[in-house]
Amino acid sequence: MDTKRISIIAASSVAAAGVIFSAVSLFTKKFKGSKSPDVTKRMKIMTKDLTLTDDQVTKVRPIVEAHSKEMDTINLIHKNNQEGTDKVIKAQAASFEKDISAILTPSQSTKFQHTLDKKQTKQPANTHDVKAK
């Protein structure tokens, strides 16, 4: 290859990297905390409400972080196509509940389930149908 081709390839690579970095930055800003509760806030609430031990907090945090990321991904994938979203979200929620409950004591698990039940009764049956203004 001659110098001109190498220069063109290098310039194109730098430009492409810039575009990708910008897209990732915009995506991160747009979805950070907008679709799912802040992990730190959620952990504080769960620790207080369920009186989690330090060991439980250590085990629960990665599950909450993974759940938050998965929900962001689900929302992104289904942004323009809500068909099937409810099934995916319900499956993710069931997995999350199962993983968390496995770490909790029976008493904590009951409190956790009660909190989830209260949350579900407050939400409309289908939160994804948004009417255009």
mmCIF file of C-alpha atoms in Angstrom:
data_model
loop_
_atom_site.group_PDB
_atom_site.id
_atom_site.type_symbol
_atom_site.label_atom_id
_atom_site.label_comp_id
_atom_site.label_asym_id
_atom_site.label_seq_id
_atom_site.Cartn_x
_atom_site.Cartn_y
_atom_site.Cartn_z
ATOM 1 C CA MET A 1 0.000 0.000 0.000
ATOM 2 C CA ASP A 2 1.151 3.452 -0.655
ATOM 3 C CA THR A 3 1.221 6.304 1.837
ATOM 4 C CA LYS A 4 -1.909 7.961 0.428
ATOM 5 C CA ARG A 5 -4.039 4.841 0.955
ATOM 6 C CA ILE A 6 -2.711 4.367 4.472
ATOM 7 C CA SER A 7 -3.531 7.996 5.289
ATOM 8 C CA ILE A 8 -7.078 7.619 3.932
ATOM 9 C CA ILE A 9 -7.640 4.412 5.904
ATOM 10 C CA ALA A 10 -6.275 5.996 9.090
ATOM 11 C CA ALA A 11 -8.439 9.106 8.681
ATOM 12 C CA SER A 12 -11.520 6.985 7.994
ATOM 13 C CA SER A 13 -10.839 4.863 11.061
ATOM 14 C CA VAL A 14 -10.501 7.925 13.282
ATOM 15 C CA ALA A 15 -13.727 9.402 11.885
ATOM 16 C CA ALA A 16 -15.612 6.132 12.385
ATOM 17 C CA ALA A 17 -14.331 5.827 15.955
ATOM 18 C CA GLY A 18 -15.527 9.379 16.651
ATOM 19 C CA VAL A 19 -18.999 8.629 15.317
ATOM 20 C CA ILE A 20 -19.245 5.429 17.363
ATOM 21 C CA PHE A 21 -18.052 7.197 20.516
ATOM 22 C CA SER A 22 -20.623 9.967 20.013
ATOM 23 C CA ALA A 23 -23.430 7.466 19.491
ATOM 24 C CA VAL A 24 -22.486 5.516 22.617
ATOM 25 C CA SER A 25 -22.254 8.737 24.646
ATOM 26 C CA LEU A 26 -25.686 9.893 23.491
ATOM 27 C CA PHE A 27 -27.194 6.474 24.183
ATOM 28 C CA THR A 28 -25.717 6.403 27.682
ATOM 29 C CA LYS A 29 -26.975 9.900 28.513
ATOM 30 C CA LYS A 30 -30.431 9.185 27.141
ATOM 31 C CA PHE A 31 -31.055 5.944 28.994
ATOM 32 C CA LYS A 32 -29.098 6.391 32.213
ATOM 33 C CA GLY A 33 -31.741 6.389 34.880
ATOM 34 C CA SER A 34 -34.541 7.422 32.548
ATOM 35 C CA LYS A 35 -36.138 4.004 32.116
ATOM 36 C CA SER A 36 -35.017 2.211 35.245
ATOM 37 C CA PRO A 37 -34.470 3.399 38.795
ATOM 38 C CA ASP A 38 -30.969 4.322 39.818
ATOM 39 C CA VAL A 39 -29.217 1.230 41.160
ATOM 40 C CA THR A 40 -27.819 3.042 44.201
ATOM 41 C CA LYS A 41 -31.249 4.397 45.097
ATOM 42 C CA ARG A 42 -32.867 0.997 44.623
ATOM 43 C CA MET A 43 -30.201 -0.647 46.792
ATOM 44 C CA LYS A 44 -30.727 1.901 49.589
ATOM 45 C CA ILE A 45 -34.472 1.285 49.530
ATOM 46 C CA MET A 46 -34.101 -2.497 49.466
ATOM 47 C CA THR A 47 -31.474 -2.449 52.223
ATOM 48 C CA LYS A 48 -33.717 -0.349 54.452
ATOM 49 C CA ASP A 49 -37.059 -2.005 53.669
ATOM 50 C CA LEU A 50 -35.779 -5.579 53.791
ATOM 51 C CA THR A 51 -33.052 -4.991 56.405
ATOM 52 C CA LEU A 52 -30.449 -6.649 54.203
ATOM 53 C CA THR A 53 -27.215 -7.832 55.781
ATOM 54 C CA ASP A 54 -23.883 -6.732 54.326
ATOM 55 C CA ASP A 55 -23.483 -10.181 52.777
ATOM 56 C CA GLN A 56 -26.925 -9.940 51.175
ATOM 57 C CA VAL A 57 -26.175 -6.456 49.815
ATOM 58 C CA THR A 58 -23.010 -7.838 48.220
ATOM 59 C CA LYS A 59 -25.022 -10.599 46.543
ATOM 60 C CA VAL A 60 -28.067 -8.501 45.592
ATOM 61 C CA ARG A 61 -26.250 -5.515 44.026
ATOM 62 C CA PRO A 62 -24.932 -7.381 40.932
ATOM 63 C CA ILE A 63 -28.419 -8.789 40.320
ATOM 64 C CA VAL A 64 -29.988 -5.320 40.539
ATOM 65 C CA GLU A 65 -27.304 -3.883 38.234
ATOM 66 C CA ALA A 66 -27.797 -6.656 35.680
ATOM 67 C CA HIS A 67 -31.583 -6.267 35.847
ATOM 68 C CA SER A 68 -31.287 -2.524 35.274
ATOM 69 C CA LYS A 69 -29.063 -3.033 32.221
ATOM 70 C CA GLU A 70 -31.348 -5.733 30.832
ATOM 71 C CA MET A 71 -34.404 -3.504 31.228
ATOM 72 C CA ASP A 72 -32.604 -0.658 29.439
ATOM 73 C CA THR A 73 -31.770 -3.061 26.611
ATOM 74 C CA ILE A 74 -35.353 -4.325 26.421
ATOM 75 C CA ASN A 75 -36.654 -0.763 26.273
ATOM 76 C CA LEU A 76 -34.177 0.123 23.536
ATOM 77 C CA ILE A 77 -34.927 -2.948 21.431
ATOM 78 C CA HIS A 78 -38.681 -2.513 21.718
ATOM 79 C CA LYS A 79 -38.665 1.286 21.480
ATOM 80 C CA ASN A 80 -40.509 1.401 18.157
ATOM 81 C CA ASN A 81 -42.175 -2.002 18.355
ATOM 82 C CA GLN A 82 -44.055 -2.740 21.552
ATOM 83 C CA GLU A 83 -45.381 -6.086 20.314
ATOM 84 C CA GLY A 84 -44.169 -8.803 22.635
ATOM 85 C CA THR A 85 -42.594 -6.371 25.092
ATOM 86 C CA ASP A 86 -44.883 -7.329 27.968
ATOM 87 C CA LYS A 87 -43.877 -10.994 27.735
ATOM 88 C CA VAL A 88 -40.179 -10.119 27.694
ATOM 89 C CA ILE A 89 -40.545 -7.735 30.633
ATOM 90 C CA LYS A 90 -42.587 -10.248 32.647
ATOM 91 C CA ALA A 91 -39.986 -12.949 32.012
ATOM 92 C CA GLN A 92 -37.186 -10.600 33.079
ATOM 93 C CA ALA A 93 -39.123 -9.539 36.193
ATOM 94 C CA ALA A 94 -39.804 -13.168 37.145
ATOM 95 C CA SER A 95 -36.124 -14.017 36.784
ATOM 96 C CA PHE A 96 -35.165 -10.970 38.863
ATOM 97 C CA GLU A 97 -37.666 -11.845 41.609
ATOM 98 C CA LYS A 98 -36.480 -15.466 41.715
ATOM 99 C CA ASP A 99 -32.799 -14.474 41.922
ATOM 100 C CA ILE A 100 -33.412 -11.920 44.685
ATOM 101 C CA SER A 101 -35.733 -14.200 46.673
ATOM 102 C CA ALA A 102 -33.080 -16.933 46.663
ATOM 103 C CA ILE A 103 -30.808 -14.629 48.683
ATOM 104 C CA LEU A 104 -33.435 -13.413 51.149
ATOM 105 C CA THR A 105 -34.687 -15.029 54.333
ATOM 106 C CA PRO A 106 -38.308 -16.251 54.256
ATOM 107 C CA SER A 107 -39.425 -13.129 56.154
ATOM 108 C CA GLN A 108 -37.535 -10.815 53.795
ATOM 109 C CA SER A 109 -38.865 -12.700 50.793
ATOM 110 C CA THR A 110 -42.437 -12.172 52.007
ATOM 111 C CA LYS A 111 -41.791 -8.425 52.437
ATOM 112 C CA PHE A 112 -40.163 -8.289 49.004
ATOM 113 C CA GLN A 113 -43.133 -10.018 47.363
ATOM 114 C CA HIS A 114 -45.563 -7.727 49.196
ATOM 115 C CA THR A 115 -43.672 -4.669 47.918
ATOM 116 C CA LEU A 116 -43.757 -6.009 44.360
ATOM 117 C CA ASP A 117 -47.474 -6.747 44.622
ATOM 118 C CA LYS A 118 -48.167 -3.186 45.814
ATOM 119 C CA LYS A 119 -46.103 -1.781 42.960
ATOM 120 C CA GLN A 120 -47.994 -3.859 40.387
ATOM 121 C CA THR A 121 -51.399 -2.748 41.658
ATOM 122 C CA LYS A 122 -50.356 0.902 41.330
ATOM 123 C CA GLN A 123 -49.338 0.493 37.670
ATOM 124 C CA PRO A 124 -51.873 0.343 34.849
ATOM 125 C CA ALA A 125 -52.283 -3.081 33.217
ATOM 126 C CA ASN A 126 -50.383 -2.027 30.095
ATOM 127 C CA THR A 127 -47.920 0.795 30.665
ATOM 128 C CA HIS A 128 -46.596 0.592 27.118
ATOM 129 C CA ASP A 129 -49.647 1.987 25.329
ATOM 130 C CA VAL A 130 -48.958 5.689 25.197
ATOM 131 C CA LYS A 131 -51.461 7.787 23.303
ATOM 132 C CA ALA A 132 -50.065 10.466 21.042
ATOM 133 C CA LYS A 133 -50.870 14.024 22.035
#
